[in-house]
Amino acid sequence: MEHNKVDLLNSLVVAFKELPEVYSISVFGSTKDKSADKYSDIDLMVCSTDMVQTSLSFRNAIEKISPIVGYSPFFDERPNIISQIIYLKNFEAFKKIDLTIVPYIGYMAEFNPEITTIFEKDVPVKDSSTILPAITIQTETTSMWFAKYLGFLVGFYKTWNRKSFDYYRYWTVIKDLSLVLQYEDLFGFQENLNKTRLESHELKLLYKTLDANQKSKFEEILPLNGELNIFKSFKVAANLFIDLATKKASYLNRNIDQDFVEYVRAFLNSN
């Protein structure tokens, strides 16, 4: 999975330029200010005169470079927004694509990063001639939910290696979610995917109900003696999340692509 990030960016630009309705391609974030390191993703903003057509063709364009193994959308109540984190099978998760497709720069007024435009062509009107329906939380699938939390796994290792205290935030999310799934594994998996943290009485009941092996794993994640090894805790919690997320999906007869599960496991095992 060792591929050059600059080559990936160049390949993405070529792929999107081939879509006739795409008239502008820009980079932002660390991609724009050239502060990227090996943990940086690719931040890409694309503008289209036909959002419906682009919604149908952008994945095929990307898959000329590598199969898409998983993706996590950002949901929005407004139409004509495609905003996704995309993971490529042939690239490690640090090289994920943070992709935003809109009719024109400034369409999302609250999302206005400094950008560098690397491709632009003249069009009669810088807007979409079609309306793509809003992509809302109601469209979330189990695979999307799983991919969303892969972002937290990536975030932890990225901030840990950069020696940024933001890793604590990522640890907290995965630690809490792994305990929610452990609780549901014992007391019944829930249909919804929204619960992210146990109440204190649920945490006490969970610990009381665990067998000796389960308690041992629990105490690696959340040691009762207060001697926390946060890196080890995260690793145990992340593996538990993967195991129980796939178990929950199977129980609910929902799909998480097995290739994506293995992709996530491989990422976790390599860090």
mmCIF file of C-alpha atoms in Angstrom:
data_model
loop_
_atom_site.group_PDB
_atom_site.id
_atom_site.type_symbol
_atom_site.label_atom_id
_atom_site.label_comp_id
_atom_site.label_asym_id
_atom_site.label_seq_id
_atom_site.Cartn_x
_atom_site.Cartn_y
_atom_site.Cartn_z
ATOM 1 C CA MET A 1 0.000 0.000 0.000
ATOM 2 C CA GLU A 2 2.978 2.336 -0.308
ATOM 3 C CA HIS A 3 1.976 4.974 -2.833
ATOM 4 C CA ASN A 4 3.100 8.557 -3.205
ATOM 5 C CA LYS A 5 0.480 11.063 -2.038
ATOM 6 C CA VAL A 6 1.443 13.597 -4.702
ATOM 7 C CA ASP A 7 0.955 10.970 -7.405
ATOM 8 C CA LEU A 8 -2.457 10.128 -5.927
ATOM 9 C CA LEU A 9 -3.476 13.799 -5.982
ATOM 10 C CA ASN A 10 -2.316 14.180 -9.576
ATOM 11 C CA SER A 11 -4.242 11.057 -10.581
ATOM 12 C CA LEU A 12 -7.387 12.399 -8.901
ATOM 13 C CA VAL A 13 -7.086 15.693 -10.760
ATOM 14 C CA VAL A 14 -6.729 13.871 -14.085
ATOM 15 C CA ALA A 15 -9.728 11.644 -13.262
ATOM 16 C CA PHE A 16 -12.009 14.549 -12.346
ATOM 17 C CA LYS A 17 -10.893 16.673 -15.322
ATOM 18 C CA GLU A 18 -12.284 13.934 -17.562
ATOM 19 C CA LEU A 19 -15.804 14.574 -16.232
ATOM 20 C CA PRO A 20 -17.210 17.175 -18.658
ATOM 21 C CA GLU A 21 -19.377 18.911 -16.041
ATOM 22 C CA VAL A 22 -16.445 19.487 -13.668
ATOM 23 C CA TYR A 23 -15.079 23.007 -14.136
ATOM 24 C CA SER A 24 -12.961 23.610 -11.039
ATOM 25 C CA ILE A 25 -10.685 21.525 -8.818
ATOM 26 C CA SER A 26 -9.063 22.966 -5.698
ATOM 27 C CA VAL A 27 -7.070 21.741 -2.731
ATOM 28 C CA PHE A 28 -7.256 22.950 0.850
ATOM 29 C CA GLY A 29 -5.874 22.081 4.270
ATOM 30 C CA SER A 30 -2.368 20.618 4.449
ATOM 31 C CA THR A 31 -2.599 19.703 0.759
ATOM 32 C CA LYS A 32 -2.931 23.398 -0.043
ATOM 33 C CA ASP A 33 -0.299 24.867 2.276
ATOM 34 C CA LYS A 34 2.223 22.079 1.606
ATOM 35 C CA SER A 35 2.494 21.207 5.307
ATOM 36 C CA ALA A 36 1.411 17.611 4.677
ATOM 37 C CA ASP A 37 3.292 14.773 6.304
ATOM 38 C CA LYS A 38 2.877 11.009 5.935
ATOM 39 C CA TYR A 39 -0.214 11.114 8.141
ATOM 40 C CA SER A 40 -2.034 13.758 6.067
ATOM 41 C CA ASP A 41 -5.018 13.006 3.880
ATOM 42 C CA ILE A 42 -5.942 14.663 0.583
ATOM 43 C CA ASP A 43 -8.380 17.575 0.833
ATOM 44 C CA LEU A 44 -10.123 18.131 -2.497
ATOM 45 C CA MET A 45 -12.925 20.475 -3.545
ATOM 46 C CA VAL A 46 -14.605 19.950 -6.924
ATOM 47 C CA CYS A 47 -17.167 22.223 -8.586
ATOM 48 C CA SER A 48 -19.739 20.860 -11.042
ATOM 49 C CA THR A 49 -22.325 22.330 -13.402
ATOM 50 C CA ASP A 50 -24.371 19.119 -13.129
ATOM 51 C CA MET A 51 -24.425 17.747 -9.594
ATOM 52 C CA VAL A 52 -26.726 14.847 -10.464
ATOM 53 C CA GLN A 53 -24.406 13.658 -13.230
ATOM 54 C CA THR A 54 -21.344 14.034 -11.021
ATOM 55 C CA SER A 55 -23.032 12.063 -8.252
ATOM 56 C CA LEU A 56 -23.422 9.192 -10.725
ATOM 57 C CA SER A 57 -19.901 9.305 -12.134
ATOM 58 C CA PHE A 58 -17.396 10.459 -9.511
ATOM 59 C CA ARG A 59 -16.914 7.027 -7.916
ATOM 60 C CA ASN A 60 -16.150 5.460 -11.305
ATOM 61 C CA ALA A 61 -13.642 8.239 -11.912
ATOM 62 C CA ILE A 62 -11.880 7.545 -8.608
ATOM 63 C CA GLU A 63 -11.932 3.790 -9.145
ATOM 64 C CA LYS A 64 -9.799 4.204 -12.253
ATOM 65 C CA ILE A 65 -7.057 4.791 -9.667
ATOM 66 C CA SER A 66 -8.051 2.251 -7.026
ATOM 67 C CA PRO A 67 -11.184 0.434 -5.877
ATOM 68 C CA ILE A 68 -13.082 2.311 -3.165
ATOM 69 C CA VAL A 69 -13.115 0.043 -0.126
ATOM 70 C CA GLY A 70 -15.285 2.256 2.087
ATOM 71 C CA TYR A 71 -16.633 5.757 2.529
ATOM 72 C CA SER A 72 -18.270 7.931 5.146
ATOM 73 C CA PRO A 73 -20.498 10.830 4.073
ATOM 74 C CA PHE A 74 -21.066 14.066 5.920
ATOM 75 C CA PHE A 75 -24.812 14.542 6.067
ATOM 76 C CA ASP A 76 -26.488 17.833 5.216
ATOM 77 C CA GLU A 77 -30.068 19.011 4.883
ATOM 78 C CA ARG A 78 -29.212 21.121 1.837
ATOM 79 C CA PRO A 79 -29.262 19.854 -1.750
ATOM 80 C CA ASN A 80 -26.310 19.793 -4.142
ATOM 81 C CA ILE A 81 -23.649 18.740 -1.629
ATOM 82 C CA ILE A 82 -21.462 15.660 -1.844
ATOM 83 C CA SER A 83 -19.059 15.537 1.078
ATOM 84 C CA GLN A 84 -17.335 12.257 1.875
ATOM 85 C CA ILE A 85 -14.287 10.644 3.400
ATOM 86 C CA ILE A 86 -13.200 7.980 0.901
ATOM 87 C CA TYR A 87 -10.856 5.064 1.559
ATOM 88 C CA LEU A 88 -9.030 3.411 -1.329
ATOM 89 C CA LYS A 89 -8.196 -0.281 -1.275
ATOM 90 C CA ASN A 90 -4.698 0.180 -2.685
ATOM 91 C CA PHE A 91 -3.761 3.019 -0.332
ATOM 92 C CA GLU A 92 -3.352 3.034 3.432
ATOM 93 C CA ALA A 93 -6.034 4.792 5.458
ATOM 94 C CA PHE A 94 -3.825 7.822 6.163
ATOM 95 C CA LYS A 95 -4.159 8.609 2.445
ATOM 96 C CA LYS A 96 -7.937 8.919 2.610
ATOM 97 C CA ILE A 97 -9.637 11.476 0.383
ATOM 98 C CA ASP A 98 -11.581 14.278 2.051
ATOM 99 C CA LEU A 99 -13.791 15.118 -0.927
ATOM 100 C CA THR A 100 -16.275 17.963 -1.287
ATOM 101 C CA ILE A 101 -18.292 18.446 -4.491
ATOM 102 C CA VAL A 102 -20.483 21.542 -4.796
ATOM 103 C CA PRO A 103 -21.872 23.761 -7.579
ATOM 104 C CA TYR A 104 -19.459 26.592 -6.817
ATOM 105 C CA ILE A 105 -16.868 27.750 -4.296
ATOM 106 C CA GLY A 106 -18.668 29.398 -1.401
ATOM 107 C CA TYR A 107 -21.821 27.287 -1.787
ATOM 108 C CA MET A 108 -21.343 26.085 1.789
ATOM 109 C CA ALA A 109 -20.925 29.458 3.474
ATOM 110 C CA GLU A 110 -19.875 27.966 6.817
ATOM 111 C CA PHE A 111 -17.228 25.817 5.122
ATOM 112 C CA ASN A 112 -14.884 28.326 3.569
ATOM 113 C CA PRO A 113 -11.288 27.075 3.862
ATOM 114 C CA GLU A 114 -8.390 28.755 2.159
ATOM 115 C CA ILE A 115 -8.011 26.983 -1.163
ATOM 116 C CA THR A 116 -5.649 26.768 -4.090
ATOM 117 C CA THR A 117 -7.351 26.156 -7.435
ATOM 118 C CA ILE A 118 -5.303 23.781 -9.563
ATOM 119 C CA PHE A 119 -7.720 23.391 -12.467
ATOM 120 C CA GLU A 120 -10.404 25.697 -13.829
ATOM 121 C CA LYS A 121 -12.165 26.098 -17.155
ATOM 122 C CA ASP A 122 -14.613 28.718 -18.370
ATOM 123 C CA VAL A 123 -18.315 27.866 -18.113
ATOM 124 C CA PRO A 124 -21.335 30.074 -18.921
ATOM 125 C CA VAL A 125 -22.714 29.786 -15.374
ATOM 126 C CA LYS A 126 -20.845 28.675 -12.272
ATOM 127 C CA ASP A 127 -23.726 26.718 -10.811
ATOM 128 C CA SER A 128 -25.456 23.361 -11.181
ATOM 129 C CA SER A 129 -28.180 22.992 -13.802
ATOM 130 C CA THR A 130 -29.594 20.051 -11.810
ATOM 131 C CA ILE A 131 -30.586 19.551 -8.192
ATOM 132 C CA LEU A 132 -29.137 16.640 -6.251
ATOM 133 C CA PRO A 133 -31.371 15.796 -3.262
ATOM 134 C CA ALA A 134 -29.913 16.333 0.171
ATOM 135 C CA ILE A 135 -27.901 13.438 1.591
ATOM 136 C CA THR A 136 -29.286 13.204 5.134
ATOM 137 C CA ILE A 137 -28.654 11.022 8.178
ATOM 138 C CA GLN A 138 -31.666 8.900 7.187
ATOM 139 C CA THR A 139 -29.573 7.432 4.365
ATOM 140 C CA GLU A 140 -26.818 6.179 6.681
ATOM 141 C CA THR A 141 -26.005 2.488 6.275
ATOM 142 C CA THR A 142 -24.140 0.233 8.705
ATOM 143 C CA SER A 143 -21.085 0.357 6.423
ATOM 144 C CA MET A 144 -21.167 4.166 6.488
ATOM 145 C CA TRP A 145 -21.432 4.080 10.295
ATOM 146 C CA PHE A 146 -18.466 1.692 10.458
ATOM 147 C CA ALA A 147 -16.444 3.900 8.108
ATOM 148 C CA LYS A 148 -17.232 6.959 10.210
ATOM 149 C CA TYR A 149 -15.450 5.407 13.175
ATOM 150 C CA LEU A 150 -12.504 4.333 11.046
ATOM 151 C CA GLY A 151 -11.919 8.073 10.841
ATOM 152 C CA PHE A 152 -11.448 8.095 14.620
ATOM 153 C CA LEU A 153 -8.944 5.226 14.413
ATOM 154 C CA VAL A 154 -6.969 7.158 11.798
ATOM 155 C CA GLY A 155 -7.278 10.328 13.860
ATOM 156 C CA PHE A 156 -5.866 8.677 16.971
ATOM 157 C CA TYR A 157 -2.742 7.360 15.275
ATOM 158 C CA LYS A 158 -2.260 10.580 13.349
ATOM 159 C CA THR A 159 -2.383 12.755 16.484
ATOM 160 C CA TRP A 160 -0.424 10.236 18.580
ATOM 161 C CA ASN A 161 2.430 10.211 16.092
ATOM 162 C CA ARG A 162 2.326 13.987 15.800
ATOM 163 C CA LYS A 163 2.415 14.254 19.603
ATOM 164 C CA SER A 164 -0.822 16.223 19.683
ATOM 165 C CA PHE A 165 -3.107 15.936 22.690
ATOM 166 C CA ASP A 166 -6.057 15.584 20.315
ATOM 167 C CA TYR A 167 -5.443 11.836 20.538
ATOM 168 C CA TYR A 168 -7.343 11.920 23.863
ATOM 169 C CA ARG A 169 -10.540 12.912 22.045
ATOM 170 C CA TYR A 170 -10.247 10.011 19.592
ATOM 171 C CA TRP A 171 -9.464 7.569 22.408
ATOM 172 C CA THR A 172 -12.536 8.721 24.331
ATOM 173 C CA VAL A 173 -14.885 8.137 21.385
ATOM 174 C CA ILE A 174 -13.603 4.643 20.569
ATOM 175 C CA LYS A 175 -13.351 3.639 24.240
ATOM 176 C CA ASP A 176 -16.948 4.695 24.894
ATOM 177 C CA LEU A 177 -18.297 3.076 21.739
ATOM 178 C CA SER A 178 -16.549 -0.230 22.383
ATOM 179 C CA LEU A 179 -18.168 -0.394 25.831
ATOM 180 C CA VAL A 180 -21.592 0.417 24.340
ATOM 181 C CA LEU A 181 -21.197 -2.495 21.936
ATOM 182 C CA GLN A 182 -20.003 -4.780 24.739
ATOM 183 C CA TYR A 183 -23.096 -3.825 26.736
ATOM 184 C CA GLU A 184 -25.365 -4.516 23.754
ATOM 185 C CA ASP A 185 -23.601 -7.836 23.132
ATOM 186 C CA LEU A 186 -24.663 -8.914 26.614
ATOM 187 C CA PHE A 187 -28.110 -7.353 26.827
ATOM 188 C CA GLY A 188 -29.244 -7.230 23.202
ATOM 189 C CA PHE A 189 -28.112 -5.356 20.118
ATOM 190 C CA GLN A 190 -30.207 -2.283 19.379
ATOM 191 C CA GLU A 191 -31.577 -1.377 15.956
ATOM 192 C CA ASN A 192 -30.289 2.185 16.056
ATOM 193 C CA LEU A 193 -26.669 3.177 15.646
ATOM 194 C CA ASN A 194 -26.885 6.390 17.646
ATOM 195 C CA LYS A 195 -25.822 5.371 21.143
ATOM 196 C CA THR A 196 -22.220 6.391 21.734
ATOM 197 C CA ARG A 197 -21.789 6.233 25.515
ATOM 198 C CA LEU A 198 -23.042 4.259 28.507
ATOM 199 C CA GLU A 199 -24.692 5.890 31.484
ATOM 200 C CA SER A 200 -22.944 5.289 34.795
ATOM 201 C CA HIS A 201 -25.523 2.735 35.953
ATOM 202 C CA GLU A 202 -25.113 0.849 32.651
ATOM 203 C CA LEU A 203 -21.344 0.838 33.052
ATOM 204 C CA LYS A 204 -21.676 -0.637 36.544
ATOM 205 C CA LEU A 205 -24.120 -3.280 35.317
ATOM 206 C CA LEU A 206 -21.831 -4.154 32.420
ATOM 207 C CA TYR A 207 -18.819 -4.711 34.660
ATOM 208 C CA LYS A 208 -20.871 -6.727 37.150
ATOM 209 C CA THR A 209 -22.155 -9.022 34.363
ATOM 210 C CA LEU A 210 -18.853 -9.692 32.577
ATOM 211 C CA ASP A 211 -17.081 -12.996 32.979
ATOM 212 C CA ALA A 212 -13.430 -13.133 34.039
ATOM 213 C CA ASN A 213 -12.001 -12.922 30.485
ATOM 214 C CA GLN A 214 -14.334 -10.070 29.557
ATOM 215 C CA LYS A 215 -13.450 -8.204 32.763
ATOM 216 C CA SER A 216 -9.776 -8.554 31.917
ATOM 217 C CA LYS A 217 -10.361 -6.891 28.548
ATOM 218 C CA PHE A 218 -12.579 -4.235 30.150
ATOM 219 C CA GLU A 219 -9.814 -3.345 32.608
ATOM 220 C CA GLU A 220 -7.289 -3.031 29.781
ATOM 221 C CA ILE A 221 -9.586 -0.405 28.273
ATOM 222 C CA LEU A 222 -10.663 1.256 31.521
ATOM 223 C CA PRO A 223 -8.416 0.115 34.398
ATOM 224 C CA LEU A 224 -10.093 0.335 37.780
ATOM 225 C CA ASN A 225 -6.757 1.073 39.475
ATOM 226 C CA GLY A 226 -6.464 4.295 37.460
ATOM 227 C CA GLU A 227 -3.162 3.286 35.851
ATOM 228 C CA LEU A 228 -4.148 3.975 32.256
ATOM 229 C CA ASN A 229 -1.913 3.079 29.322
ATOM 230 C CA ILE A 230 -3.844 5.086 26.763
ATOM 231 C CA PHE A 231 -2.136 3.573 23.704
ATOM 232 C CA LYS A 232 -2.837 0.017 24.877
ATOM 233 C CA SER A 233 -6.350 0.970 25.950
ATOM 234 C CA PHE A 234 -7.066 2.389 22.509
ATOM 235 C CA LYS A 235 -5.720 -0.674 20.708
ATOM 236 C CA VAL A 236 -7.858 -3.048 22.788
ATOM 237 C CA ALA A 237 -10.943 -0.835 22.426
ATOM 238 C CA ALA A 238 -10.459 -0.502 18.663
ATOM 239 C CA ASN A 239 -10.190 -4.266 18.173
ATOM 240 C CA LEU A 240 -13.244 -4.800 20.361
ATOM 241 C CA PHE A 241 -15.144 -2.216 18.314
ATOM 242 C CA ILE A 242 -14.309 -4.014 15.052
ATOM 243 C CA ASP A 243 -15.294 -7.424 16.461
ATOM 244 C CA LEU A 244 -18.579 -6.286 17.984
ATOM 245 C CA ALA A 245 -19.549 -3.894 15.162
ATOM 246 C CA THR A 246 -19.355 -6.761 12.684
ATOM 247 C CA LYS A 247 -21.217 -9.009 15.138
ATOM 248 C CA LYS A 248 -23.962 -6.403 15.547
ATOM 249 C CA ALA A 249 -24.275 -5.972 11.780
ATOM 250 C CA SER A 250 -24.616 -9.734 11.347
ATOM 251 C CA TYR A 251 -27.210 -9.957 14.131
ATOM 252 C CA LEU A 252 -29.278 -7.179 12.534
ATOM 253 C CA ASN A 253 -28.870 -8.710 9.049
ATOM 254 C CA ARG A 254 -27.057 -5.602 7.861
ATOM 255 C CA ASN A 255 -24.025 -5.487 5.664
ATOM 256 C CA ILE A 256 -20.485 -4.389 6.375
ATOM 257 C CA ASP A 257 -18.289 -5.313 3.444
ATOM 258 C CA GLN A 258 -15.782 -7.931 4.582
ATOM 259 C CA ASP A 259 -13.024 -6.421 2.447
ATOM 260 C CA PHE A 260 -13.522 -3.174 4.339
ATOM 261 C CA VAL A 261 -13.376 -4.964 7.702
ATOM 262 C CA GLU A 262 -10.066 -6.548 6.702
ATOM 263 C CA TYR A 263 -8.798 -3.183 5.451
ATOM 264 C CA VAL A 264 -9.539 -1.670 8.874
ATOM 265 C CA ARG A 265 -7.934 -4.598 10.702
ATOM 266 C CA ALA A 266 -4.815 -4.325 8.539
ATOM 267 C CA PHE A 267 -4.560 -0.614 9.315
ATOM 268 C CA LEU A 268 -4.945 -1.224 13.032
ATOM 269 C CA ASN A 269 -2.379 -4.040 13.050
ATOM 270 C CA SER A 270 0.181 -1.917 11.187
ATOM 271 C CA ASN A 271 0.101 0.893 13.746
#
